[in-house]
Coordinates of C-alpha atoms in Angstrom, one line a residue:
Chain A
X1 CA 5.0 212.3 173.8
X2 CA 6.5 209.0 175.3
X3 CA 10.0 209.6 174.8
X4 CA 10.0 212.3 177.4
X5 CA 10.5 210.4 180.3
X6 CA 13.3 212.1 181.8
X7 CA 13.5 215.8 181.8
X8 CA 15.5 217.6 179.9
X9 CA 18.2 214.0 179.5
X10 CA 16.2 212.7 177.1
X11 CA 17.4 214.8 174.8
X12 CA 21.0 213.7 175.3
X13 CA 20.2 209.9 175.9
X14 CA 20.6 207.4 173.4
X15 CA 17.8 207.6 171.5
X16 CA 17.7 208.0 167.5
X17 CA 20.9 207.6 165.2
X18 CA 20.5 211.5 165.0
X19 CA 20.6 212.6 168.6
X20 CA 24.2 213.1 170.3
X21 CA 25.4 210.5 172.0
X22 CA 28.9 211.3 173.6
X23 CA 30.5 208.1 175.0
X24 CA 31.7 208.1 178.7
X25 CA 31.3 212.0 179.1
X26 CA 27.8 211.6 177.8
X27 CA 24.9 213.4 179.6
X28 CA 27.5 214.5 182.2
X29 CA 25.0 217.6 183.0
X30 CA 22.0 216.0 183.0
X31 CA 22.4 212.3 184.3
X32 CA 20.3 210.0 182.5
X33 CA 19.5 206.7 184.3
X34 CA 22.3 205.1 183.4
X35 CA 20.3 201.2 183.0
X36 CA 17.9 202.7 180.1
X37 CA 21.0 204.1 178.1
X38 CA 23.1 200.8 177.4
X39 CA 20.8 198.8 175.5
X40 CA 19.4 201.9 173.3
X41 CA 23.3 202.6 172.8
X42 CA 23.7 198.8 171.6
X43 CA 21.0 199.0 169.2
X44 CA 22.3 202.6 167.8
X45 CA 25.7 201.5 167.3
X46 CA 24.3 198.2 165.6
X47 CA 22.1 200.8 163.1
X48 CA 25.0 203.2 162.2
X49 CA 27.6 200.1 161.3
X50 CA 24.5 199.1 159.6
X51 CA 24.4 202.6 157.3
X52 CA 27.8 202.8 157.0
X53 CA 28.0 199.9 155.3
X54 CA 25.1 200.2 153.1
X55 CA 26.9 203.4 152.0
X56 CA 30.4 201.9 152.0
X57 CA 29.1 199.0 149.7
X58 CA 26.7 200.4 147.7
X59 CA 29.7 203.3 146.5
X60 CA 32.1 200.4 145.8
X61 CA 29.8 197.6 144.1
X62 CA 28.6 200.3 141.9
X63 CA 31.9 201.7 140.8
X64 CA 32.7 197.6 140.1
X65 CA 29.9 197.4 138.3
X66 CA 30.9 200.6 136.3
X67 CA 34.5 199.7 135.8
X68 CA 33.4 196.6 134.3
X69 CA 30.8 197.9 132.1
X70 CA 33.2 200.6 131.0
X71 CA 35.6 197.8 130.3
X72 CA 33.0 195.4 128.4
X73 CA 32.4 199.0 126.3
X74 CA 36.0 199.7 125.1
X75 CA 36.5 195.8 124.1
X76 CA 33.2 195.3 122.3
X77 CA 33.3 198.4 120.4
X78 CA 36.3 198.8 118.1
X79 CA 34.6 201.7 115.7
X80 CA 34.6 203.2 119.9
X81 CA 38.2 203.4 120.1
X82 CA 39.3 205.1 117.1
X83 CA 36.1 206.9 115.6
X84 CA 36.2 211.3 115.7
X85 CA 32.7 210.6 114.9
X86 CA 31.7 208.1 117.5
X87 CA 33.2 211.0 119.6
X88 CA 31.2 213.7 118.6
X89 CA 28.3 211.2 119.2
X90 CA 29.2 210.8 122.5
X91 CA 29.1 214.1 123.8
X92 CA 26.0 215.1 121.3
X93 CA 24.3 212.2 123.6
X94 CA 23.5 209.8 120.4
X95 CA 25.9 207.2 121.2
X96 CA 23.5 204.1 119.7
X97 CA 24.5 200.5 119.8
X98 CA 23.1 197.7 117.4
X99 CA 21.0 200.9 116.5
X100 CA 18.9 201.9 119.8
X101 CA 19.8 204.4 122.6
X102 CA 21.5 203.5 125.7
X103 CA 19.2 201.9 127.8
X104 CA 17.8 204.2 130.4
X105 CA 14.7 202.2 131.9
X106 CA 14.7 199.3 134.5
X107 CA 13.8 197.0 131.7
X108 CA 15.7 197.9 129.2
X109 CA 18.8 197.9 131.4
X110 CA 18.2 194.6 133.1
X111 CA 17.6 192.8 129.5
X112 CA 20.2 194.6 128.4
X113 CA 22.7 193.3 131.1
X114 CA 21.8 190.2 130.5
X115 CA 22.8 190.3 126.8
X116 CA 26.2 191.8 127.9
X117 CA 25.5 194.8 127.0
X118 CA 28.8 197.4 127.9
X119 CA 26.8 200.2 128.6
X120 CA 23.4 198.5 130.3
X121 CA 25.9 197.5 132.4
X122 CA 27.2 200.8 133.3
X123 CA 23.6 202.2 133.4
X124 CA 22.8 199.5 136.4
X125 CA 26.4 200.9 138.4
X126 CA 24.8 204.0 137.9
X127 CA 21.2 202.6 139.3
X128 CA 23.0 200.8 142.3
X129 CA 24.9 204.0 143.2
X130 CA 21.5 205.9 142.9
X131 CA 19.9 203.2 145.0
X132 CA 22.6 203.8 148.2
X133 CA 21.3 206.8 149.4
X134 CA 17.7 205.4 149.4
X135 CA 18.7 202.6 151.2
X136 CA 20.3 204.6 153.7
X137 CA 16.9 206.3 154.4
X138 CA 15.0 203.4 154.7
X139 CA 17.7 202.2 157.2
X140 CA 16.5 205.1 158.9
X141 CA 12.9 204.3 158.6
X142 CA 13.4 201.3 160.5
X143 CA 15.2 202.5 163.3
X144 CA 12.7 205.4 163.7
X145 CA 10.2 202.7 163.8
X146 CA 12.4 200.7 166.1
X147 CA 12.5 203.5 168.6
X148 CA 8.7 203.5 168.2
X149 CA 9.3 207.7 166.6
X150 CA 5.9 208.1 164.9
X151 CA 6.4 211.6 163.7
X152 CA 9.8 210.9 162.4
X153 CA 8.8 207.9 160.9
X154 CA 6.1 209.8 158.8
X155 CA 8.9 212.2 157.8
X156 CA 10.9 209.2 156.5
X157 CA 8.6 207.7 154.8
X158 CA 7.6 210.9 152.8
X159 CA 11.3 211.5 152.0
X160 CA 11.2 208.0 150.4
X161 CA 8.2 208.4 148.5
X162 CA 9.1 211.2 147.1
X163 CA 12.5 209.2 146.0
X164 CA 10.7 206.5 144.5
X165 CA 8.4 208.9 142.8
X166 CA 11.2 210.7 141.2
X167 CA 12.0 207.9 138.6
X168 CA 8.5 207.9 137.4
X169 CA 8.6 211.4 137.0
X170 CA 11.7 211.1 134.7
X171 CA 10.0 208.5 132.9
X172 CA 7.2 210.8 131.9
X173 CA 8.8 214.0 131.4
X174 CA 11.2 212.8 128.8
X175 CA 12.1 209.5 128.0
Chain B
X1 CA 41.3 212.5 119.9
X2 CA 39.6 209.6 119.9
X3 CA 37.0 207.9 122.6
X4 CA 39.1 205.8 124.4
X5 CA 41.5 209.2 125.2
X6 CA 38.1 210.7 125.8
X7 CA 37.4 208.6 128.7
X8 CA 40.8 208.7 130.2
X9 CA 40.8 212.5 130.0
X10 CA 36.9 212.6 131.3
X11 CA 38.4 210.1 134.3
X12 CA 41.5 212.8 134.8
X13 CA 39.3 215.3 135.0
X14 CA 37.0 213.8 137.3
X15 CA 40.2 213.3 139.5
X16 CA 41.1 216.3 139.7
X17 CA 37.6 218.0 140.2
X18 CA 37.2 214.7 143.1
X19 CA 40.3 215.8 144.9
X20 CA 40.5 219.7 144.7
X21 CA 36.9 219.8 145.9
X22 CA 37.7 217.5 148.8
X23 CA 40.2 220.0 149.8
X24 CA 38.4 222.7 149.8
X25 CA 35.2 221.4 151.0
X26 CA 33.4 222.4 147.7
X27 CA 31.5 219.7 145.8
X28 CA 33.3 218.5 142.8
X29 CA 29.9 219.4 140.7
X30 CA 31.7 222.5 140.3
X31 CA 34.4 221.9 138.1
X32 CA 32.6 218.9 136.6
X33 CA 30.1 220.6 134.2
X34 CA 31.8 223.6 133.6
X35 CA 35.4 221.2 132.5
X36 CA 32.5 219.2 130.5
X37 CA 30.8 222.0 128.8
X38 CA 33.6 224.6 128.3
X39 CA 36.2 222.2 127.5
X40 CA 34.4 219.8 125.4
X41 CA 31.2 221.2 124.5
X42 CA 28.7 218.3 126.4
X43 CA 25.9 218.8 126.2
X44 CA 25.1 220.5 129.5
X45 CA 22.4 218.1 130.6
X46 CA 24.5 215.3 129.9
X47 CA 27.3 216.6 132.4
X48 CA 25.1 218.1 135.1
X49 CA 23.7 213.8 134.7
X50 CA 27.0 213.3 135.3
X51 CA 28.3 215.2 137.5
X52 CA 25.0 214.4 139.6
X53 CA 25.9 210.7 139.8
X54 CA 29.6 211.6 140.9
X55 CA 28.1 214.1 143.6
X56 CA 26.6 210.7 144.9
X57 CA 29.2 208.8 145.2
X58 CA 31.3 210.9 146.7
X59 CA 28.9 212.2 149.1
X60 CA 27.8 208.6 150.3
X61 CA 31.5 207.5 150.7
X62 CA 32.2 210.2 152.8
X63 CA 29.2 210.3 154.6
X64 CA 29.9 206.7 155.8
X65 CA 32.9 208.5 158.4
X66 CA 30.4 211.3 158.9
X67 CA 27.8 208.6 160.3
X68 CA 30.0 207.8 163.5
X69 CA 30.7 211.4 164.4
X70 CA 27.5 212.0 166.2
X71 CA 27.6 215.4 165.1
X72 CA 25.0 215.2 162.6
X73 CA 21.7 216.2 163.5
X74 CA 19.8 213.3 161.6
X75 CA 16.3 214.5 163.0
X76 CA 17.0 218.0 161.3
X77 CA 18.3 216.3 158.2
X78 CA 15.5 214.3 157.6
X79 CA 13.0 216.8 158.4
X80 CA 14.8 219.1 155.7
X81 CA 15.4 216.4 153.2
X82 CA 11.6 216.5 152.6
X83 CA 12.3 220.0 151.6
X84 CA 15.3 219.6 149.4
X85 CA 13.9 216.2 147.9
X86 CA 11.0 218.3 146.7
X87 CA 13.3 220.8 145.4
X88 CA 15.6 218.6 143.6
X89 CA 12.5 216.7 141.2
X90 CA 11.9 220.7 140.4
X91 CA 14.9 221.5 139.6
X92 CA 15.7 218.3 137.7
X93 CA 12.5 218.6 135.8
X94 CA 12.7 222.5 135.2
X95 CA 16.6 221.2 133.7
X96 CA 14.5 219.7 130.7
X97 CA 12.0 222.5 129.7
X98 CA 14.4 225.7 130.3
X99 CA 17.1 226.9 127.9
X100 CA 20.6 225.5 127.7
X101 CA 21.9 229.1 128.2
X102 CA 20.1 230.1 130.9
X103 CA 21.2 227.1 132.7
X104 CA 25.2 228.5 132.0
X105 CA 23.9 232.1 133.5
X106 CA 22.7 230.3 136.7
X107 CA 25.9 228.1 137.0
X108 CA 27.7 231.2 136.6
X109 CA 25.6 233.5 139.1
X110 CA 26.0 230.4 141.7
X111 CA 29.8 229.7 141.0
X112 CA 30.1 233.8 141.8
X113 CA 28.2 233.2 145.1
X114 CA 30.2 230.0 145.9
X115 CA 33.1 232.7 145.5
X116 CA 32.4 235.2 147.6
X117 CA 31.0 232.4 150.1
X118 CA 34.5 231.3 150.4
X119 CA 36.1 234.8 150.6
X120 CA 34.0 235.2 153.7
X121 CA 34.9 231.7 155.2
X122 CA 32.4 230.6 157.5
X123 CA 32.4 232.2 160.7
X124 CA 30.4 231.1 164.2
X125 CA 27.7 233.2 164.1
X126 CA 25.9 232.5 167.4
X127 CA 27.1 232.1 170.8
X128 CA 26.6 229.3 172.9
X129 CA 24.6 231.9 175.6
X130 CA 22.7 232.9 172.6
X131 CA 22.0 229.6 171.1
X132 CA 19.6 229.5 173.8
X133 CA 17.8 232.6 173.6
X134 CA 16.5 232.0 170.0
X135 CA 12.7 232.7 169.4
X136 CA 10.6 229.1 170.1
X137 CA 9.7 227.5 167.4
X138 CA 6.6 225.5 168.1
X139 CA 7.6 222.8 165.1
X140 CA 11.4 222.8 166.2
X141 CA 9.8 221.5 169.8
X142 CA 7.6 219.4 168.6
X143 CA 10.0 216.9 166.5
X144 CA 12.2 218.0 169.1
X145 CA 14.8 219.3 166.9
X146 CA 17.0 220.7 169.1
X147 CA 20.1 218.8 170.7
X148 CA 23.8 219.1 171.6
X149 CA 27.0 217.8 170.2
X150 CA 30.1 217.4 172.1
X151 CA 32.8 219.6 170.6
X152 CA 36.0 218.5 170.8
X153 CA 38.1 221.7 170.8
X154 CA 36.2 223.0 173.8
X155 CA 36.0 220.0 175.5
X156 CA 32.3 219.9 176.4
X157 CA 28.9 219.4 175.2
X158 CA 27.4 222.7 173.5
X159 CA 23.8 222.5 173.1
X160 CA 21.4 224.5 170.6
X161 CA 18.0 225.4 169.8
X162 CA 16.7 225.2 166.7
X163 CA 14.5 227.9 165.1
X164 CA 12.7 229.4 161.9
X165 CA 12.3 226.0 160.7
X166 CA 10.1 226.7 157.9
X167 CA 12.1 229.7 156.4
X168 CA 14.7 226.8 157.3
X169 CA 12.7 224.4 154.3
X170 CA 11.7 227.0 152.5
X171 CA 15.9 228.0 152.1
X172 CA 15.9 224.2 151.6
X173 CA 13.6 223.6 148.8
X174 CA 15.4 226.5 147.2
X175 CA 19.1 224.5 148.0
X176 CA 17.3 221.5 146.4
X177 CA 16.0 222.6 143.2
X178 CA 19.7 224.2 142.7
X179 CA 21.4 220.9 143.0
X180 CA 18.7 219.5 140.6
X181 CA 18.8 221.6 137.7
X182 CA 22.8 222.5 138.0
X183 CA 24.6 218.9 138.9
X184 CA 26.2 220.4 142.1
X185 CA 25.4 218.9 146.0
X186 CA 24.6 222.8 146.9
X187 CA 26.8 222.8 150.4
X188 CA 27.1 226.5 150.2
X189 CA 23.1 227.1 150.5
X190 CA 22.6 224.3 152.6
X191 CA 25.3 225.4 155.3
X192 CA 23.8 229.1 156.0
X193 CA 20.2 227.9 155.6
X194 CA 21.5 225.9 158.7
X195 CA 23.6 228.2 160.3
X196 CA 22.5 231.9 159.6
X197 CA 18.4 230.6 159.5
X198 CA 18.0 227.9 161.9
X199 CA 20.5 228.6 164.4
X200 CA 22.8 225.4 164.3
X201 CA 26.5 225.5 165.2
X202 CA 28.6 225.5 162.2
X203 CA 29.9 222.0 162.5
X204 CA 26.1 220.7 163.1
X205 CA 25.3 222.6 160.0
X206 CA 28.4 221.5 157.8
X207 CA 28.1 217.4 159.1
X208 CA 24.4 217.6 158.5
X209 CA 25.0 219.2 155.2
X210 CA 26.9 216.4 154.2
X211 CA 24.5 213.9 155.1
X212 CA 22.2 215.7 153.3
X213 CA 23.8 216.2 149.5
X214 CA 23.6 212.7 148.9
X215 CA 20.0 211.5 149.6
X216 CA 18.9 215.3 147.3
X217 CA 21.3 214.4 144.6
X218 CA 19.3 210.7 144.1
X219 CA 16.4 212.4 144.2
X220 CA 17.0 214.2 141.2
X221 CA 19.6 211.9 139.5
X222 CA 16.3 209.4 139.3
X223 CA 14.8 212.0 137.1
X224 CA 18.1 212.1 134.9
X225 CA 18.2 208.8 134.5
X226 CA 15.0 207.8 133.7
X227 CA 15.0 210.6 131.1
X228 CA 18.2 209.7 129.7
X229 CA 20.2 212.5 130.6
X230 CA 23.0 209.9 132.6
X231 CA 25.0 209.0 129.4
X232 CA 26.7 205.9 130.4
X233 CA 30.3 206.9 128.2
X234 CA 30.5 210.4 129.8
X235 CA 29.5 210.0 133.4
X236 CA 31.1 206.4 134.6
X237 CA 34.8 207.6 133.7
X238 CA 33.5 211.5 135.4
X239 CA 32.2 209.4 138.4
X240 CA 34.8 207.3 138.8
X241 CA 37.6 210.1 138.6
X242 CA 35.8 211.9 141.6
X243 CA 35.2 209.1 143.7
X244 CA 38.9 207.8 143.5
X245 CA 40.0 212.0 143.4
X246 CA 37.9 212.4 146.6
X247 CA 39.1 209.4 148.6
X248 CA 42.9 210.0 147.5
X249 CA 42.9 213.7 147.4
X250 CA 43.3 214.8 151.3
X251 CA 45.6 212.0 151.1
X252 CA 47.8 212.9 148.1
X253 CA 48.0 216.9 148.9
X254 CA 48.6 217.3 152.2
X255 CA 50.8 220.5 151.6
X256 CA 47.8 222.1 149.7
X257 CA 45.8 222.6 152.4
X258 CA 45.3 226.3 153.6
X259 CA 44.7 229.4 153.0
X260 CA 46.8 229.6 149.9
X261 CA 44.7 226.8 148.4
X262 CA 41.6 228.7 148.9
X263 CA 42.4 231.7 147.5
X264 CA 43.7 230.6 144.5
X265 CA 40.7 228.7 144.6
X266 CA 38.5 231.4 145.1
X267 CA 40.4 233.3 141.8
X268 CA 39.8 230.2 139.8
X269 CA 36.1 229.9 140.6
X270 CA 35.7 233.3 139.1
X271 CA 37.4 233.1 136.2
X272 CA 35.0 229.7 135.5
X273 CA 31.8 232.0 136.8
X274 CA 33.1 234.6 134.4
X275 CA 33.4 231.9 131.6
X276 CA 29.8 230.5 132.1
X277 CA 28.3 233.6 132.3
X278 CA 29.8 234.8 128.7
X279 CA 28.9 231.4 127.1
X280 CA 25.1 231.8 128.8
X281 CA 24.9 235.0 127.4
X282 CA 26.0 234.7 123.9

């Protein structure tokens, strides 16, 4: 395995966004070369503000998007606001509007955002949020690939197949 | 009681179940479904959709502070993830073909575990002499899996092996279909799959954990979505009341924390467990 360069340090130096890396005290029983630690440590920190803001971001816009989509619901619908029987509707899971189900496919949600839709707007906060853990995966993909990881690369990319797979799934076991 | 009360009350609740399970370290899932389904009669696949989405967004907002603690082993995680991933499409698809009431019997028989999980507290189980003596693990070496983290209480770096890494994803893929089919991140199998199985130091196995609820919880909120189960009206006021109950809540309650807390946590749990079980039952 290349990485294995240095005995026993690799395993403390710099060298996936996993691996500890400790600062100034960092590898203080082992003593890596201390000219092949910097740049790895540059391009580590660089990945992890990288995934924190994916995760930081992709929380907030969807819970925007949501907010507004729950605000576009209340106004549009005034039967909404004061029907017992919209309730009931509600948590039966039949709310309708204009006479079709809430949108729950790609499609669906994206033409109905851009009718204005209330609630295909809530639906794509809902995608966005679902989205910011996959994105943080393939963040990972690419800095496994960066640090030239094969095995861990084929681990990431399985873990995001089977994320991608999982919508189709849902498409076909229940619509 | 109309709607628009509704969806303050949903967002209250959501609040509360955000912040209380910040505090304790439990995933809000658990009061979620079981304030949803006991309190308002949802539909329970409707709340475990939505209390799936809010286990996301908490998860991912907190794992963004996680990220920089380098205490998270990411190789382990994403090695397991495959495992809980898996787990997570099963359970989300068995969600759609088994009975309502048996899923209320299972929330119930993992709300008691949850329970007596906390009762216990989680102790360090392994040494840092023995760390080192764990069997070999010929898969553990060859992703080298096994690392150290620098604690900060005992000023130094503590370094483990990792073992038993396949009764490590089969725990896993067990962990994972539980989060699918019952809306809740499943910290409390993850964390001993980690710790009692695999050999990780508690705080590996509790930051790893964390990293982890998110990335399973997707996995199997893309089944709930695509089959509808994410009702829009129910789980954006739910999700939203977490994420803001989660961010505030160790903020807001600082008094609360302790032992005190968890107890009456612990009583509270049952009395839910107690209240799912009856309703799975009948």
């Amino acid at each position: 395995m290349e990485r294995h360069t240095l005995t026993g340090a690799d395993g403390n130096a710099a060298e996936g966004d996993g691996k500890a890396v400790h600062g100034p005290t960092a590898g203080s029983h082992e003593a890596p070369a201390p000219g092949a630690r910097a740049p790895e440590d540059e391009s580590l920190r660089k990945m992890e503000s990288i995934v924190a803001i994916v995760l930081r971001g992709g929380v907030f816009t969807s819970a925007a998007v949501v907010l507004i989509g729950t605000l576009m619901t209340l106004l549009d619908h005034h039967t909404y606001n004061y029907s017992v029987r919209a309730l009931h509707g509600i948590t039966a899971g039949r709310l309708k509007l204009h006479g079709a189900p809430y949108p729950h496919s790609l499609s669906s949600v994206f033409s109905g955002v851009a009718s204005l839709n209330g609630p295909a707007v809530i639906m794509l906060g809902a995608l966005i949020l679902i989205a910011t853990p996959v994105l943080r995966v393939a963040v990972s993909l690419i800095t496994f690939a960066h640090q030239r990881n094969r095995d861990f690369v084929i681990i990431t990319a399985i873990v995001l197949t089977i994320l991608t797979t999982s919508f189709l799934l849902g498409k076909a076991s229940g619509g | 009681m109309n709607p628009t009360i509704f969806t303050l009350i949903l967002c209250g609740i959501g609040l509360g179940a955000g912040a209380i399970g910040s505090l304790v370290g439990l995933g809000g899932g658990f009061i979620v479904v079981p304030a949803l389904t006991l309190l308002f009669g949802v539909n329970i696949r409707l709340a475990i959709g939505a209390s799936i989405i809010s286990v996301i967004a908490t998860s991912s907002g907190a794992a963004a502070a996680y990220v920089r603690e380098h205490i998270t082993n990411l190789r382990i995680g994403m090695f397991l993830e495959i495992a809980t991933t898996l787990g997570a499409i099963t359970g989300a698809y068995l969600a759609s073909i088994v009975e309502p009431r048996l899923l209320f019997v299972l929330f119930g028989v993992v709300l008691a575990y949850s329970a007596i999980a906390m009762i216990h507290g989680y102790k360090e189980h392994v040494a840092a002499g023995a760390a080192l003596r764990r069997p070999s693990d010929r898969i553990a070496d060859r992703l080298d899996l096994h690392d150290s983290y620098y604690d900060e209480a005992e000023q130094h770096d503590i370094p483990y092996r990792v073992s038993r890494t396949k009764v490590g994803l089969g725990l896993m893929y067990i962990a994972g279909t539980v989060s699918g089919l019952l809306g809740v991140g499943s910290g409390t199998l993850k964390v001993p799959a980690m710790d009692l199985a695999m050999g990780l130091p508690i705080k590996v196995s509790t930051a790893t954990s964390n990293f982890m609820i998110g990335v399973t919880a997707a996995a199997s909120a893309g089944v709930y979505f695509a089959r509808g189960d994410v009702q829009p009206t129910i789980a954006a006021p739910v999700a939203i009341g977490v994420l803001v109950g989660a961010l505030g809540g160790s903020r807001l309650l600082p008094r609360l924390r302790g032992k005190r807390v968890r107890q009456l946590f612990v009583v509270i749990l049952v009395l839910i467990s107690a209240d799912m079980l009856w309703k799975g039952i009948h």
